[in-house]
Tab-separated table of C-alpha atoms and ligand atoms in Angstrom:
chain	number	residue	atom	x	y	z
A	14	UNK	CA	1.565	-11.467	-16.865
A	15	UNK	CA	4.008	-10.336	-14.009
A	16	UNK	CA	3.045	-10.375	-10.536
A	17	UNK	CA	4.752	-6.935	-8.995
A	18	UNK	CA	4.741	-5.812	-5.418
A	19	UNK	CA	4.788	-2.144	-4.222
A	20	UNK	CA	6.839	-2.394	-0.941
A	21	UNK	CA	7.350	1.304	0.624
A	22	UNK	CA	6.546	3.450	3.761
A	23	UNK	CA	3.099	4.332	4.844
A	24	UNK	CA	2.177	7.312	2.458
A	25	UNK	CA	4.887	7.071	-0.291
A	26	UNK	CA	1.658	7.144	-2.528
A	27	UNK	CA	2.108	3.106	-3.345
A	28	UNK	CA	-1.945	3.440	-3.684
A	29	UNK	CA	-2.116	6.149	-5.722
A	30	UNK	CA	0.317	4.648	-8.623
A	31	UNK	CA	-1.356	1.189	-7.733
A	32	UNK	CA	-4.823	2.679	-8.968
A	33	UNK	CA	-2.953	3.997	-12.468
A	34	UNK	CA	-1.261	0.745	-12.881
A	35	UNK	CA	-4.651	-1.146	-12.370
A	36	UNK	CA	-6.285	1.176	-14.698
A	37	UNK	CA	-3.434	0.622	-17.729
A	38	UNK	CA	-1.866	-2.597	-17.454
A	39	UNK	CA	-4.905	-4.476	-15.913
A	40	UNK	CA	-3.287	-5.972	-13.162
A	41	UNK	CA	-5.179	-7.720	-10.066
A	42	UNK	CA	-5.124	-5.156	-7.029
A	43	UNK	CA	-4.636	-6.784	-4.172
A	44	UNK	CA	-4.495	-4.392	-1.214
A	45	UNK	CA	-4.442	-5.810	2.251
A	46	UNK	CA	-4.878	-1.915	4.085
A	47	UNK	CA	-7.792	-1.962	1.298
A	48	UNK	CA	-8.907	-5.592	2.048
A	49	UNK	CA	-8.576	-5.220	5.910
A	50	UNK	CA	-10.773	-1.573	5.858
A	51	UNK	CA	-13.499	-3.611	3.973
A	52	UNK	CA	-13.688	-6.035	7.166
A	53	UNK	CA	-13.671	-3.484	9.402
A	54	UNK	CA	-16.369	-1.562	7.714
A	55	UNK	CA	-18.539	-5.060	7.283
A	56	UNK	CA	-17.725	-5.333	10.964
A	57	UNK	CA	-16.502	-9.002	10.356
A	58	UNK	CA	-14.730	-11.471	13.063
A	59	UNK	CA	-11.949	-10.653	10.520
A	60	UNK	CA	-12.447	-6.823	11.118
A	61	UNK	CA	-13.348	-6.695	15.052
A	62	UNK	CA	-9.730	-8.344	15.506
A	63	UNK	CA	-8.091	-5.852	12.893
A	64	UNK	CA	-9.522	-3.085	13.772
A	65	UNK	CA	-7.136	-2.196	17.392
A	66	UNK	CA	-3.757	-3.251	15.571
A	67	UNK	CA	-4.841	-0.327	12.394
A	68	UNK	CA	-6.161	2.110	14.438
A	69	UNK	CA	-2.836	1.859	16.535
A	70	UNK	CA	-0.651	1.660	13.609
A	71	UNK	CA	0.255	-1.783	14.518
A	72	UNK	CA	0.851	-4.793	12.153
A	73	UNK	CA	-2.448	-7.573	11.999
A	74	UNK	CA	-1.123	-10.684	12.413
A	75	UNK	CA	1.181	-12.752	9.566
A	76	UNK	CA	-0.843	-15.725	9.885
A	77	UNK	CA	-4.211	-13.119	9.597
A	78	UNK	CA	-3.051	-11.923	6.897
A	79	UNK	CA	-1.587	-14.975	4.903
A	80	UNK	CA	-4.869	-16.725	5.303
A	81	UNK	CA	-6.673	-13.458	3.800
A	82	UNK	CA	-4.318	-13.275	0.513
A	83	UNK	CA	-4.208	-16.497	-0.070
A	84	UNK	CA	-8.085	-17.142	-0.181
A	85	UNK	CA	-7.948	-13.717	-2.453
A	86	UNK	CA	-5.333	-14.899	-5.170
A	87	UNK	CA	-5.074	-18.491	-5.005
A	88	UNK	CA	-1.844	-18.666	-7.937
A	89	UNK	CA	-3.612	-15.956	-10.082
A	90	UNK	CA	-1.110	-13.930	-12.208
A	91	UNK	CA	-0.948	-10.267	-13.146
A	92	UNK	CA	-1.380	-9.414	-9.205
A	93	UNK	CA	-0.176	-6.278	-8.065
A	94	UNK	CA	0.463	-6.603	-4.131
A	95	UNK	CA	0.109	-3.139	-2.577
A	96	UNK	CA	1.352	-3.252	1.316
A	97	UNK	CA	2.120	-6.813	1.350
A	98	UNK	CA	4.188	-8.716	2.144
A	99	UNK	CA	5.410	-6.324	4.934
A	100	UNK	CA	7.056	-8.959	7.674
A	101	UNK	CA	9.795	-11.510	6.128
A	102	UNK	CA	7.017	-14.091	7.866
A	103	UNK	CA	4.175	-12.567	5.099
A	104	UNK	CA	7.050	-12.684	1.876
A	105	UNK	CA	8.162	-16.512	2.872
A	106	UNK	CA	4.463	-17.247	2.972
A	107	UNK	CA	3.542	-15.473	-0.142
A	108	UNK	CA	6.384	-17.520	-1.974
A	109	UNK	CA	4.458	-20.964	-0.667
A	110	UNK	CA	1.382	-20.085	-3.179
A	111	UNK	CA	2.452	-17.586	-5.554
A	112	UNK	CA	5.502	-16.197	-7.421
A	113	UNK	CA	7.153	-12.435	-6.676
A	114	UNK	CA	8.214	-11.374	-10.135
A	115	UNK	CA	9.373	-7.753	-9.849
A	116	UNK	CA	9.131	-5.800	-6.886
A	117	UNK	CA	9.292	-1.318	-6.812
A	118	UNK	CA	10.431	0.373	-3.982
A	119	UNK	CA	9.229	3.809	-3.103
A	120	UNK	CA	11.929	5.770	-1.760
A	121	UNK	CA	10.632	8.635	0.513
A	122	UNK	CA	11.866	10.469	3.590
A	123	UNK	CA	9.769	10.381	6.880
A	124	UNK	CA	9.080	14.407	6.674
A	125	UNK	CA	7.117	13.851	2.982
A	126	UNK	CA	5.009	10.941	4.311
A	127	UNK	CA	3.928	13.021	7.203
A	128	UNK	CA	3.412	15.960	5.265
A	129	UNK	CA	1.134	13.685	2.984
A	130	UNK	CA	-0.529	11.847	5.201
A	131	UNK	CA	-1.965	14.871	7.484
A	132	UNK	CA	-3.807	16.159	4.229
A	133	UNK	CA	-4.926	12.970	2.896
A	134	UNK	CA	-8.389	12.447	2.482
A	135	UNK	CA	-10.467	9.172	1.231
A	136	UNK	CA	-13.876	8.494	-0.121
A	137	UNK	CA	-16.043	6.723	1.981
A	138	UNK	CA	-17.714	5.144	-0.474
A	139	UNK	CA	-15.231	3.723	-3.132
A	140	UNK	CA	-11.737	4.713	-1.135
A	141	UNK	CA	-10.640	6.780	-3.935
A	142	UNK	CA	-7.466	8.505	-2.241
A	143	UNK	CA	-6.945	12.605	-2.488
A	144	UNK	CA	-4.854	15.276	-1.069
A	145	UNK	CA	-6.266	18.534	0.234
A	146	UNK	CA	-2.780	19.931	-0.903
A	147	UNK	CA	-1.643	18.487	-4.291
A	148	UNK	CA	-4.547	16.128	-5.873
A	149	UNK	CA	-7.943	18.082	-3.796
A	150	UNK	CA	-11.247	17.003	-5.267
A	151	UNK	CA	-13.641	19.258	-7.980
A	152	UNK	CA	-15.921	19.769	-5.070
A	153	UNK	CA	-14.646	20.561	-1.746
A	154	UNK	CA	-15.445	17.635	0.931
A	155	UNK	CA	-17.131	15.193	-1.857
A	156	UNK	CA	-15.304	12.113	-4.458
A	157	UNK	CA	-15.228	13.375	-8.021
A	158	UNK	CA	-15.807	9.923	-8.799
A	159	UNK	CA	-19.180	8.629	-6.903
A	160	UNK	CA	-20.199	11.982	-4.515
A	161	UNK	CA	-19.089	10.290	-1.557
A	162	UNK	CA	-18.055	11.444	1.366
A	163	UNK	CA	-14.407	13.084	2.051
A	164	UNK	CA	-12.483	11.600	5.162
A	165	UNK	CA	-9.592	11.642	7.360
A	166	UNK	CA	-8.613	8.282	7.931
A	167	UNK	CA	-8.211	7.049	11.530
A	168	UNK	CA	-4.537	5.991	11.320
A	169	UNK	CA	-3.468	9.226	9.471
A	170	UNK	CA	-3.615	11.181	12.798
A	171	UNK	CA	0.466	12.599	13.092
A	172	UNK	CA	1.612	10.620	16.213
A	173	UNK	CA	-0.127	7.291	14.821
A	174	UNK	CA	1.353	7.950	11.218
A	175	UNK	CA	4.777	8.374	13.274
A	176	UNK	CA	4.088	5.366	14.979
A	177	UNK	CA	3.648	3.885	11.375
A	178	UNK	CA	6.609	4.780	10.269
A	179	UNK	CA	8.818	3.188	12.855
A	180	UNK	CA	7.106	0.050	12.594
A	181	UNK	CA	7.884	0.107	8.890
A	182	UNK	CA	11.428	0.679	9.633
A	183	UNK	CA	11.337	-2.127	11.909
A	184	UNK	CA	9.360	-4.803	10.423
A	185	UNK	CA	9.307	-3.921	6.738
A	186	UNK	CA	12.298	-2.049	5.361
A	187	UNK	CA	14.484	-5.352	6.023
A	188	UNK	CA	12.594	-6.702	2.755
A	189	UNK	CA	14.210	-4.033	0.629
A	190	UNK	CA	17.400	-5.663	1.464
A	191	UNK	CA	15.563	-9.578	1.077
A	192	UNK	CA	14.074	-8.514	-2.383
A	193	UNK	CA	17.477	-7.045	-3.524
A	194	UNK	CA	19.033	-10.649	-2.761
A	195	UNK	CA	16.820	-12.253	-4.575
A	196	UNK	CA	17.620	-9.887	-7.956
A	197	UNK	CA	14.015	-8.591	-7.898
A	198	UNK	CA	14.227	-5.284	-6.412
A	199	UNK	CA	13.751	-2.075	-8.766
A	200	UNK	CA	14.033	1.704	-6.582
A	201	UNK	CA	11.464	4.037	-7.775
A	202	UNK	CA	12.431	8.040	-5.980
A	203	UNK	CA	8.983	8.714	-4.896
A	204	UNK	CA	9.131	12.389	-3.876
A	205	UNK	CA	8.415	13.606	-7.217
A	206	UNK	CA	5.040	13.978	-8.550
A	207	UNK	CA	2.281	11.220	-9.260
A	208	UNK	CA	2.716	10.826	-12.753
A	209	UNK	CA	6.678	11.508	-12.767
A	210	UNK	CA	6.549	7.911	-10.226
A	211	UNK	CA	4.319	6.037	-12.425
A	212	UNK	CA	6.442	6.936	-15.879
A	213	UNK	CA	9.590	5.522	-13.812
A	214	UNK	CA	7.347	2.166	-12.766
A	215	UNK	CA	5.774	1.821	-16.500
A	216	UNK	CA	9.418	2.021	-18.059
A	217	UNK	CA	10.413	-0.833	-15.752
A	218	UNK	CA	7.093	-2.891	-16.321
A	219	UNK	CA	7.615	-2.461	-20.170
A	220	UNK	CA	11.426	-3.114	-20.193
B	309	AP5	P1	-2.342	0.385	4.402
B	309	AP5	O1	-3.661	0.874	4.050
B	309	AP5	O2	-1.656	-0.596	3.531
B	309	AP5	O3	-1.424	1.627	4.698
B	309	AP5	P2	0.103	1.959	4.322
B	309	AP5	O4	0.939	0.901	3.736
B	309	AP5	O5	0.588	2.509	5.589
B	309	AP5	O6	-0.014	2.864	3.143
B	309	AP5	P3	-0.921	4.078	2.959
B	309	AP5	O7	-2.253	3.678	2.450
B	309	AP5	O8	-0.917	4.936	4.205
B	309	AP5	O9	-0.069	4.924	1.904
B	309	AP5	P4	0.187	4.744	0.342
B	309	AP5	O10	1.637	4.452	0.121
B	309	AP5	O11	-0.813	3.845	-0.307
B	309	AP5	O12	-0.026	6.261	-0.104
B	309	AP5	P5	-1.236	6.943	-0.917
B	309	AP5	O13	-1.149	6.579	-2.357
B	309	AP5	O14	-2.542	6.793	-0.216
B	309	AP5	O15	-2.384	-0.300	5.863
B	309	AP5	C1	-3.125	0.260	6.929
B	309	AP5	C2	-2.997	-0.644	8.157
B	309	AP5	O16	-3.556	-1.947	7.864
B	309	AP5	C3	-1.565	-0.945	8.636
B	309	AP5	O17	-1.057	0.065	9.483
B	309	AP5	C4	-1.767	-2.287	9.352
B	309	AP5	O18	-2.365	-2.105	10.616
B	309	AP5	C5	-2.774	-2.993	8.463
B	309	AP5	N1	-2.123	-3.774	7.373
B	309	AP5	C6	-2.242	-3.545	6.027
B	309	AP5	N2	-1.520	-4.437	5.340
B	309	AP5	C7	-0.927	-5.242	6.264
B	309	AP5	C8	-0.032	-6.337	6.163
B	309	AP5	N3	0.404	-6.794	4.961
B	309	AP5	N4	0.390	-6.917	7.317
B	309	AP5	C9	-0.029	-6.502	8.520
B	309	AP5	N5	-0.878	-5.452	8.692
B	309	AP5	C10	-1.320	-4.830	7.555
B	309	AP5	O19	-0.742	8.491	-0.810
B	309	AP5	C11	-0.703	9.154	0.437
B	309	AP5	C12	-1.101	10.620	0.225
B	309	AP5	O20	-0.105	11.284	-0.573
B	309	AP5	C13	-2.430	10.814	-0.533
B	309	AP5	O21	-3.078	11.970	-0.019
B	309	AP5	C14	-2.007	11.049	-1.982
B	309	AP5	O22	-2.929	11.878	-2.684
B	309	AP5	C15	-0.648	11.750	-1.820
B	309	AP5	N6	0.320	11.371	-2.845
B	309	AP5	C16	0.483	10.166	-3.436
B	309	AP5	N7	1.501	10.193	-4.299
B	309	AP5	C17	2.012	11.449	-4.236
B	309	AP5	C18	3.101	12.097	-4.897
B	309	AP5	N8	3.879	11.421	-5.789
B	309	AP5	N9	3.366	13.382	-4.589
B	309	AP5	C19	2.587	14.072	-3.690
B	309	AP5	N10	1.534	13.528	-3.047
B	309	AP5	C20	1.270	12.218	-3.313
């Protein structure tokens, strides 16, 4: 099986497709915003030295976050990287224990992934990921999947999601251009609905 990375802006829902595609082609999730939250939350060495660079919108460390992966996947296949690699650093280091097979790139303006990102709301329980606007939950404030408890993450306040954004353009949109070198880069438009973006990823996966 393929290993496939989601590469994208903050908010272009990469973890919202990522959760389908886990679900249906039973690929590996590896999420290091996912992975990194856990630390935090565990209050870890990992997590106490995370924890200034998220809530800032900054990037951990490449060497933090190499070391983290690597212990995760150790040249598994069928992994589906969601938010990493992210620095040219994280992709050369990736290469040194696993292979990139296919990579989708969310296309999205900066307007939509503020517009998302001020009404998105996670479960603080199993970090199932809604949106008070277009995907709200059963019950207002609670996870339709475990009861849990609704929240605004930390990072999605509007001048740290703007902050976000820049750093993406500055550290991780040169990868679009790295991938696309490399023949592995396949451009997903991700302003249309949920299940419109994962149709256009399954069609690639299956071709
Ligand atoms: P991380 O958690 O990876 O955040 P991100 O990449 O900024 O991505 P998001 O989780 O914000 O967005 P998403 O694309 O998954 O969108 P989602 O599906 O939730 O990283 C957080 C922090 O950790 C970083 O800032 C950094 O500090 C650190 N970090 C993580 N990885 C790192 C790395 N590799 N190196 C260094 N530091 C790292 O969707 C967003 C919202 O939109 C939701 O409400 C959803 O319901 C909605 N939505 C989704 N799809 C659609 C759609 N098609 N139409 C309408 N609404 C939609």
């Amino acid at each position: 099986m393929k290993n496939l990375v989601l590469l994208g802006p903050p908010g272009a829902g990469k973890g919202t497709v990522a959760a389908r595609l886990v679900r249906e082609f039973g690929f590996i999730h590896v999420s290091t915003g996912d992975m990194l939250r856990e630390e935090v939350n565990r209050n870890t060495p990992l997590g106490q030295l995370a924890k200034g660079y998220m809530a800032r919108g900054e990037l951990v460390p490449d060497e933090v976050i190499l070391s983290m992966v690597r212990q995760r996947v150790d040249a598994q296949q069928g992994v589906l990287f969601d938010g990493f690699p992210r620095t040219r650093a994280q992709a050369e280091g990736l290469e040194r224990f696993t292979c990139v097979d296919l990579v989708i790139f969310f296309e999205v303006d900066e307007e939509e992934v503020v517009r998302r990102l001020s009404s998105r709301r996670i479960c603080a329980s199993c970090g199932a990921v809604y949106n008070l606007v277009t995907q709200p939950p059963k019950v207002p404030g609670k996870c339709d999947l475990c009861g849990g408890e609704l929240i605004q993450r930390e990072d999605d306040k509007p001048e740290v999601v703007r902050h976000r954004f820049a750093v993406y353009m500055k550290d991780s949109a040169p990868l679009v251009a790295y991938y696309q070198s490399r023949g592995l880069l396949h451009r997903v438009r991700a302003d249309r609905s949920p299940d419109e973006v994962f149709q256009a990823i399954a069609e690639i996966l299956r071709a």
